[in-house]
CSV table of C-alpha atoms and ligand atoms in Angstrom, one decimal:
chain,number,residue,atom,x,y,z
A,1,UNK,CA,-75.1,4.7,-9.9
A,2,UNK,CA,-76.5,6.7,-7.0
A,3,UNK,CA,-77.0,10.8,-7.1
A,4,UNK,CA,-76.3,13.0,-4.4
A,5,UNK,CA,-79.0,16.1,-4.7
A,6,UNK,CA,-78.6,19.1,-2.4
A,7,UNK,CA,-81.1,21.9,-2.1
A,8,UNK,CA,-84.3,23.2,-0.1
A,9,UNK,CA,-86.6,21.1,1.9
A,10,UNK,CA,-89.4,23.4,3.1
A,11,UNK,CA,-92.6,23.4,4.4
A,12,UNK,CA,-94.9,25.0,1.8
A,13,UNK,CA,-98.2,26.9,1.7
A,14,UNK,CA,-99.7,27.2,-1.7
A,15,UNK,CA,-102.8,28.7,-2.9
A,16,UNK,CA,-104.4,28.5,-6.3
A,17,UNK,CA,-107.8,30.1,-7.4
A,18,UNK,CA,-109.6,26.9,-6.1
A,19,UNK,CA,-107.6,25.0,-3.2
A,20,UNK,CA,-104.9,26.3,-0.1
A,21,UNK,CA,-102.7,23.7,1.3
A,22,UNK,CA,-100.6,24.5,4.6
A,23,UNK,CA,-97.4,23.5,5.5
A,24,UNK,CA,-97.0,20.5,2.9
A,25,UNK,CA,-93.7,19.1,1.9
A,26,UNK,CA,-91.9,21.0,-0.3
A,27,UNK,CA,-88.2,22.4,-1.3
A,28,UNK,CA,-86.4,21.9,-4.4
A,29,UNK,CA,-84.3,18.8,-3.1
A,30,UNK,CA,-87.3,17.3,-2.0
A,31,UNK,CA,-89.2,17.4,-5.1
A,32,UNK,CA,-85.7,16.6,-6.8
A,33,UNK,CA,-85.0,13.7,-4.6
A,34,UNK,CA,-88.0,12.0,-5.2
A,35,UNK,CA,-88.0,12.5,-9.0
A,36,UNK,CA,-84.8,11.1,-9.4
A,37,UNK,CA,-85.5,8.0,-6.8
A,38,UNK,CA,-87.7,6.4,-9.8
A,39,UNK,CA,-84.9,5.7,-11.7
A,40,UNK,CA,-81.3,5.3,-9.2
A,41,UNK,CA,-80.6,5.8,-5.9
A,42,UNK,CA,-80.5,9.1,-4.0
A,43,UNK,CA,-78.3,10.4,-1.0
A,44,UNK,CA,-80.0,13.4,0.1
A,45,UNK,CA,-78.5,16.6,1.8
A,46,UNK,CA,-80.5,19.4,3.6
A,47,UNK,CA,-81.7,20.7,7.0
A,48,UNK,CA,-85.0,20.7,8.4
A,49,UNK,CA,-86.4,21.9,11.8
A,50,UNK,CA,-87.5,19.8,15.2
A,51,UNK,CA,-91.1,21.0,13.5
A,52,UNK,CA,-90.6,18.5,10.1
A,53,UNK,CA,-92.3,15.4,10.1
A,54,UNK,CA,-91.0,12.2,11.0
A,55,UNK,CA,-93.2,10.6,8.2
A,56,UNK,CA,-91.3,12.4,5.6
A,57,UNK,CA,-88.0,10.7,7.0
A,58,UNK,CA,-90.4,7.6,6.2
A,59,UNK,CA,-91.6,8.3,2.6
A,60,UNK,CA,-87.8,9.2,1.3
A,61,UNK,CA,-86.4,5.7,3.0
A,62,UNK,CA,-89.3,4.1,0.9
A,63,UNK,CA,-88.0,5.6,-2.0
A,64,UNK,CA,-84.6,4.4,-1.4
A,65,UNK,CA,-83.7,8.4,-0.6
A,66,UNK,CA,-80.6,7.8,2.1
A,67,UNK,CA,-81.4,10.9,4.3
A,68,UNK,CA,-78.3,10.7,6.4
A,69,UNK,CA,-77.3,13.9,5.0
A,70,UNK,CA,-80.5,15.8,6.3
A,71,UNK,CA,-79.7,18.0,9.5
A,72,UNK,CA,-81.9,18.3,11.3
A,73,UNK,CA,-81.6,21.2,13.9
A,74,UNK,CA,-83.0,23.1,16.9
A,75,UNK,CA,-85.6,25.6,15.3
A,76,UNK,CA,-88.3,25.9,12.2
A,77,UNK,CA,-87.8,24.6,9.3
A,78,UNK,CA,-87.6,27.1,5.9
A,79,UNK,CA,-91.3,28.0,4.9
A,80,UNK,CA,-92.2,29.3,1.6
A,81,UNK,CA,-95.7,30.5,0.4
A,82,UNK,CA,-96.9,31.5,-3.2
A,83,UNK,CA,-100.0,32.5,-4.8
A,84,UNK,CA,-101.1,31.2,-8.5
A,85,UNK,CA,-103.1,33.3,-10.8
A,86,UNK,CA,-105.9,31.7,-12.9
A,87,UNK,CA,-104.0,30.6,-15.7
A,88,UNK,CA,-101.6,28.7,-12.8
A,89,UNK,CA,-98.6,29.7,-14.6
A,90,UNK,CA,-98.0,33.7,-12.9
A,91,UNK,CA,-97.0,33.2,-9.4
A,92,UNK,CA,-96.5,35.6,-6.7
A,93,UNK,CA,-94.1,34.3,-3.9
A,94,UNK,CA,-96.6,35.6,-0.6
A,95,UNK,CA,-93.5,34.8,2.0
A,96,UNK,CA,-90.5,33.3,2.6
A,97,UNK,CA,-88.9,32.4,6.2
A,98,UNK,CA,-85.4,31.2,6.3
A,99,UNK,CA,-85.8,29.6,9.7
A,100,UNK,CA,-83.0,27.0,9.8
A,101,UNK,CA,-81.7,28.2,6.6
A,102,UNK,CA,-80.1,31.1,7.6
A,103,UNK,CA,-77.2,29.3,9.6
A,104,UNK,CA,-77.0,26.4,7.3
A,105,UNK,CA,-73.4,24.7,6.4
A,106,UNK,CA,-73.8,21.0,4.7
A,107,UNK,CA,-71.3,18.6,5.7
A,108,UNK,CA,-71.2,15.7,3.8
A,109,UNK,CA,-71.4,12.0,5.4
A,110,UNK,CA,-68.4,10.5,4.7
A,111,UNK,CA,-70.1,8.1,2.2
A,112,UNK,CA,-72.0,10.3,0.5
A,113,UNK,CA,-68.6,12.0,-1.1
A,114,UNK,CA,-67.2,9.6,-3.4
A,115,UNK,CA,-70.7,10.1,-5.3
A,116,UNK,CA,-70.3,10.1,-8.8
A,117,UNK,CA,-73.3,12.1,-10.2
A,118,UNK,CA,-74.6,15.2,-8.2
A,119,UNK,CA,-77.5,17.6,-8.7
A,120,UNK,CA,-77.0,21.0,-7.1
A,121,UNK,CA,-80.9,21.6,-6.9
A,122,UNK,CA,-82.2,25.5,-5.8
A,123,UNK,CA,-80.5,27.0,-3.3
A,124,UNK,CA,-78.1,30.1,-2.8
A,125,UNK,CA,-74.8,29.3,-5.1
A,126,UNK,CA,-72.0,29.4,-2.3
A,127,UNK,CA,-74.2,26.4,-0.5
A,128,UNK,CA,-73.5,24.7,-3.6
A,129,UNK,CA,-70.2,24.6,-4.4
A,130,UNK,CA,-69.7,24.6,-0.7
A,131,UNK,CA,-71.4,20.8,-1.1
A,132,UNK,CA,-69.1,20.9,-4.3
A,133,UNK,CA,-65.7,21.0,-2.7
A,134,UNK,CA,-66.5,18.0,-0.5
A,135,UNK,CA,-66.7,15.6,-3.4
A,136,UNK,CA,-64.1,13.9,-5.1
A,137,UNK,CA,-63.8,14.4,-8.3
A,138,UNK,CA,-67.7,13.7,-9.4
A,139,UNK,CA,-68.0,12.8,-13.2
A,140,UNK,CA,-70.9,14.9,-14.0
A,141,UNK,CA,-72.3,18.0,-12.1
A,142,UNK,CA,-75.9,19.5,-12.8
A,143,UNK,CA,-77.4,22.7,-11.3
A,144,UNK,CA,-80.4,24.7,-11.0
A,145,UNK,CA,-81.0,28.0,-10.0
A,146,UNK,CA,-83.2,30.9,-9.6
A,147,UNK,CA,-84.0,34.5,-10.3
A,148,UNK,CA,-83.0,35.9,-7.0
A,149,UNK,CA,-79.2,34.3,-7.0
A,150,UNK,CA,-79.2,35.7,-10.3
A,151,UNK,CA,-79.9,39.2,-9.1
A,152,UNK,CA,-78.3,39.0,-5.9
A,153,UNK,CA,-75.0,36.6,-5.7
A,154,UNK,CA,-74.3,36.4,-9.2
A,155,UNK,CA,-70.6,36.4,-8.8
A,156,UNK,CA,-71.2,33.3,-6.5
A,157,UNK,CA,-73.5,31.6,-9.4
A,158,UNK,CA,-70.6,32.5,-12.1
A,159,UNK,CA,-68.0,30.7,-10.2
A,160,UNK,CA,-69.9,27.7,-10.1
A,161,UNK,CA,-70.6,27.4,-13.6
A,162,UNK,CA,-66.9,26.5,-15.0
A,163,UNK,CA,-67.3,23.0,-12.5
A,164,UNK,CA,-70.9,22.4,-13.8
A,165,UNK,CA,-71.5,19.9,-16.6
A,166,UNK,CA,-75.6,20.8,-17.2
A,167,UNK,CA,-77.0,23.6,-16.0
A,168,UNK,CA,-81.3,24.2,-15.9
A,169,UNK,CA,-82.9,27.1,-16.0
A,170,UNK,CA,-86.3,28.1,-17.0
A,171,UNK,CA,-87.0,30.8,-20.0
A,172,UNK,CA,-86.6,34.0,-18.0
A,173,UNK,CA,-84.0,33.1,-16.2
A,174,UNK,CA,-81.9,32.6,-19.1
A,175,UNK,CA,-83.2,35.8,-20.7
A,176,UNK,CA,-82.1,37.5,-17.0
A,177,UNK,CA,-78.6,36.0,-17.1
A,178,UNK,CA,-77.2,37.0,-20.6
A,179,UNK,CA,-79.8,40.0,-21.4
A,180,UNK,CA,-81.0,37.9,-24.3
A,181,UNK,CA,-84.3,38.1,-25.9
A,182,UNK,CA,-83.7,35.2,-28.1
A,183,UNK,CA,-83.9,31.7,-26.4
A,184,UNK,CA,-81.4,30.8,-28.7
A,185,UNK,CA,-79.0,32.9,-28.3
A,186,UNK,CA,-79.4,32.9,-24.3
A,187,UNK,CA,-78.5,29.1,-24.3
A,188,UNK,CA,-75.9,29.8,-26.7
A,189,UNK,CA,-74.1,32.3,-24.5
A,190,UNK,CA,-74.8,30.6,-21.1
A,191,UNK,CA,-72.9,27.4,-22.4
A,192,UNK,CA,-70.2,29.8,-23.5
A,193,UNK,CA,-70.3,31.0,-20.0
A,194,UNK,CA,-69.1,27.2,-18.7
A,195,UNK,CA,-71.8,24.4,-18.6
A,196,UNK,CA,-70.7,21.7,-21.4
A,197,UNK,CA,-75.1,21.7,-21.9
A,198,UNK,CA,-77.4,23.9,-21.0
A,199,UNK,CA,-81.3,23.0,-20.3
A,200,UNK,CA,-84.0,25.8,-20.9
A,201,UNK,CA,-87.3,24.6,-19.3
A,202,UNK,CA,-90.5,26.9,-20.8
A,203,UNK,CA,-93.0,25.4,-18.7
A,204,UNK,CA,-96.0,24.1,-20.6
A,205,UNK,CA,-94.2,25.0,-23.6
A,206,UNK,CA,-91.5,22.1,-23.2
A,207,UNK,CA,-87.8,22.5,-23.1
A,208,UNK,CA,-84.8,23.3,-25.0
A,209,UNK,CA,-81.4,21.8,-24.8
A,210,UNK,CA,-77.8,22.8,-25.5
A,211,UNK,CA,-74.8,20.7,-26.7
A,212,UNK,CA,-71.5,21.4,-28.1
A,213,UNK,CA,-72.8,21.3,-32.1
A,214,UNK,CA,-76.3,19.8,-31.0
A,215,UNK,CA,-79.8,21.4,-30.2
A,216,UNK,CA,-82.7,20.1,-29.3
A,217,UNK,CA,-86.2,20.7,-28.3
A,218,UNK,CA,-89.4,19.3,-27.0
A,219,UNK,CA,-93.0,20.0,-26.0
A,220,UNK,CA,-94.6,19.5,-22.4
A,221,UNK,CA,-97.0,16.4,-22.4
A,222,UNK,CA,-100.6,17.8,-22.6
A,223,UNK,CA,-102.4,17.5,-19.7
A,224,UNK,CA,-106.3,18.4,-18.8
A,225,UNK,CA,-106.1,19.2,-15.1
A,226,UNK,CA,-103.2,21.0,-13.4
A,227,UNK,CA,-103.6,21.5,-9.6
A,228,UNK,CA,-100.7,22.9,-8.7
A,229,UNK,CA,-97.6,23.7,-10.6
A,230,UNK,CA,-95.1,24.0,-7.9
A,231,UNK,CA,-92.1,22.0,-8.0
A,232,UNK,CA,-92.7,21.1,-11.7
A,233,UNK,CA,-89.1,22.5,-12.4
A,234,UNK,CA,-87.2,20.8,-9.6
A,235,UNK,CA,-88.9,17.2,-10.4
A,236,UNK,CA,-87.8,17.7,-14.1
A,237,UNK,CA,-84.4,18.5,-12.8
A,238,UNK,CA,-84.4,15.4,-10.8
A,239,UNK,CA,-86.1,13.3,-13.2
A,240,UNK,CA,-83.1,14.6,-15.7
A,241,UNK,CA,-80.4,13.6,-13.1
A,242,UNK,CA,-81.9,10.8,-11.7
A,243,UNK,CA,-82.0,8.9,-15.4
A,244,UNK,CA,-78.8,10.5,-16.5
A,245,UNK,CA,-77.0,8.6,-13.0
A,246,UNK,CA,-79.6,5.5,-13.0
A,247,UNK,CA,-80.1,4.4,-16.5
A,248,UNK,CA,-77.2,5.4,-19.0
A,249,UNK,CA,-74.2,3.2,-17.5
A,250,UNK,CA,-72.5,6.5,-16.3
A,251,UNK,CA,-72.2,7.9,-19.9
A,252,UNK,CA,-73.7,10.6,-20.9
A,253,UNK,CA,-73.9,12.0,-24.1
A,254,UNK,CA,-76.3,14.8,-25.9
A,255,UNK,CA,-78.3,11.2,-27.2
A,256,UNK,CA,-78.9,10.0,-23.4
A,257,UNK,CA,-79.7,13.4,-22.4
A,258,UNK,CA,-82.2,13.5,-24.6
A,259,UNK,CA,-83.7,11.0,-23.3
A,260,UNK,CA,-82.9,12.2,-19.9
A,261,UNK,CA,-85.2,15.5,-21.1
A,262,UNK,CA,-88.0,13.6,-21.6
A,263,UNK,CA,-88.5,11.8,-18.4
A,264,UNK,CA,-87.7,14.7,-16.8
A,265,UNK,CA,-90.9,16.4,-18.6
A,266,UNK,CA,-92.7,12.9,-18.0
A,267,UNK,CA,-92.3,12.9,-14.5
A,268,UNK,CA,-93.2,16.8,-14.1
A,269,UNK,CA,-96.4,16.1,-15.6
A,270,UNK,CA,-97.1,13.8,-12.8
A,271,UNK,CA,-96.1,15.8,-10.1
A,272,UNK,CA,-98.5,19.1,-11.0
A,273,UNK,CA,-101.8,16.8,-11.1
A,274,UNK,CA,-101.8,16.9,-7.3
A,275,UNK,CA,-100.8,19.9,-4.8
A,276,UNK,CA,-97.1,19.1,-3.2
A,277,UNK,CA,-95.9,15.5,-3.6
A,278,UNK,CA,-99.1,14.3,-3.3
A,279,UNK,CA,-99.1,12.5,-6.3
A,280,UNK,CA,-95.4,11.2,-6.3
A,281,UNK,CA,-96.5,9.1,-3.6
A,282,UNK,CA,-98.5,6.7,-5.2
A,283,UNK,CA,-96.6,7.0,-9.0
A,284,UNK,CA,-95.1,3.8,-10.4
A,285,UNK,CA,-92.2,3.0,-12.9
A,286,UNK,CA,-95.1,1.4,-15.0
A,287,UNK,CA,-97.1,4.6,-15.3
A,288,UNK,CA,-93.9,6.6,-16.2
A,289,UNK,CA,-93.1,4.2,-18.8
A,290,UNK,CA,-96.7,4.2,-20.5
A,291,UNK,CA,-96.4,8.1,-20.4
A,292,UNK,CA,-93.2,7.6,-21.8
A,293,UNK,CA,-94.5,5.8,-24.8
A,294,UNK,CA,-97.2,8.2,-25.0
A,295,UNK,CA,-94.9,11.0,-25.2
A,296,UNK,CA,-93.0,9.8,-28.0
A,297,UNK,CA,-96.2,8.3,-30.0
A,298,UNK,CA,-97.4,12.7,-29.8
A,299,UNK,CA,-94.0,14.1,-30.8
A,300,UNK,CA,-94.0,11.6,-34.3
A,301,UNK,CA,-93.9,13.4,-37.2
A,302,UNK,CA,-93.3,11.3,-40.2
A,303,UNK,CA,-96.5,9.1,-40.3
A,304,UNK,CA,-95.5,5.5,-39.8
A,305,UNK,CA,-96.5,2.9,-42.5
B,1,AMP,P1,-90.4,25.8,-8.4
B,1,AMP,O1,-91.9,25.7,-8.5
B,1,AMP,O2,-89.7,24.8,-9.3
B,1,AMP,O3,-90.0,27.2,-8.6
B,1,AMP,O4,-90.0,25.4,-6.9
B,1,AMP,C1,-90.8,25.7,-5.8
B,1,AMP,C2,-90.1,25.2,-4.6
B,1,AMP,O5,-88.9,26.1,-4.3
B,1,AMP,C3,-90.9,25.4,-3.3
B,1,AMP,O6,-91.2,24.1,-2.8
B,1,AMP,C4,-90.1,26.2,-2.4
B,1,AMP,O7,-90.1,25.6,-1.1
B,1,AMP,C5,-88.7,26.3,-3.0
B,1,AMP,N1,-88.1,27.6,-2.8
B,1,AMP,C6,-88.7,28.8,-2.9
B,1,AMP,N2,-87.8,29.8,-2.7
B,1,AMP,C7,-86.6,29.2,-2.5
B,1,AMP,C8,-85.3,29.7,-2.2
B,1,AMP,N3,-85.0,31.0,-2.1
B,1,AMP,N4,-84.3,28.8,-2.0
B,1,AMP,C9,-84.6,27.5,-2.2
B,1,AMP,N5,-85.8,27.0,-2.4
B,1,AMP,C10,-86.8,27.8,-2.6
């Protein structure tokens, strides 16, 4: 089954204590997108600028990302910058430009509304269920957000989140929306606040997740060399969507999200070991899978005759 992700696509500049990279692809539906391609089918919705690359268009049609729900419009395309600090997990966002952003309304191919699984990646709430009310009747609904909805349209996110089935957040974003210090008890009460499951992401510290009667958690997988951790949280997202759509016969249940968590993390890991989507490019289902196998062989605990 195919997913329909909307969200950002953006031109990025990113500087870390060692490297600064202009203008690379970025934007949480991109990173999303192509997460999700390695296991189903994507349609993807956004709006980029006359300035975005035509070789982008390329790369998603290679992934089997339809992009006949990208706009794109008269103007610039939204730029983002952000600075890491030298343990490349405190970030400072340098700028943000709107650009086409500001005066964006998605409208949905015709095709691309009778999609069964949809991931509302990072982007202002009323944009989402805007892309919401022109489905029909999809069977499961996951959705990410950020800080600065959560501070600024919250009554806009909180509408949402009776028609959303998962919903990801990272640690302090959870802690922000119920005024929990307990990680616990902030998954606890966002669930009670609509999403049937709830996904806490702690960066290099794994993630947490949030059923009905079930709870589970995981680490990150270990890695040696991190060049740049943007986007980490949007390829999870997309790597949690894209199994849940692509791989578990269109049922999901706390056992296949599970499952669904771990790709997810599998396929962050990939993603920060290059700046942007560098290293997406060149990923294959094979090196996923051996991570896969690695991940599980670390998180053993009962020592196997
Ligand atoms: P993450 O590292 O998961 O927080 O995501 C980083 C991505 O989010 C970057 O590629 C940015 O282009 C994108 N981004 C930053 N700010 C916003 C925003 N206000 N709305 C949508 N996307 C954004």
């Amino acid at each position: 089954m195919s997913l329909l992700i909307v969200g950002s696509i953006a031109l990025d500049t990113v500087k870390t204590p060692v490297e600064e990279h202009t203008d690379q692809l970025g934007g949480s539906a991109s990173y999303a997108a192509v997460g999700a391609s390695f296991f189903s089918p994507v349609k993807l919705v956004g709006v980029v600028g006359d300035d975005f690359p035509e070789t982008e268009f390329d790369f998603w049609k290679g992934r089997n990302i339809d992009a006949s729900g990208v706009q794109r419009v008269k103007g610039k395309t939204f730029r983002w910058s952000g600075e890491y600090a030298w343990d490349l997990n405190t970030r400072e966002t340098r700028s943000v430009a709107l650009n086409v952003f500001e005066n964006f309304q998605p409208a949905l191919p015709e095709n691309f509304r009778e999609t069964e699984f949809v991931l509302l990646a990072n982007i202002a709430p009323a944009l989402q269920t805007h892309v919401l009310n022109q489905m029909h009747r999809p069977r499961f609904v996951a959705a990410d957000t950020m800080d600065l909805w959560i501070e600024t349209t919250r009554k806009d996110l909180d509408a949402l989140l009776s028609r959303v089935d998962l919903l990801i957040l990272n640690d302090s974003e959870v802690r922000q929306m119920t005024g929990e210090t307990s990680l616990i008890r902030a998954g606890r009460a966002i669930r009670r606040m609509g999403p049937n499951y709830v996904a806490v992401k702690k960066g290099e510290h794994g993630a947490l997740l949030f059923g009905p009667d079930e709870f589970f958690s995981c680490g990150a997988y270990p890695l040696e060399d991190i060049h740049d951790p943007t986007g980490a949280g949007d390829t999870f997202a997309g790597g949690v969507a894209g199994y849940l759509a692509g791989k578990c016969g269109g049922a999901v249940d706390f056992q296949s999200l599970r499952k669904a968590l771990i790709y997810g993390s599998v396929l962050a890991s990939f993603n920060v070991e290059a700046f942007s989507l560098e290293r997406m490019r060149s990923l294959t289902n094979e090196q996923i899978e051996d991570r896969y196998q690695m991940f599980k062989l670390m998180s053993e605990f009962e020592v196997l005759p």
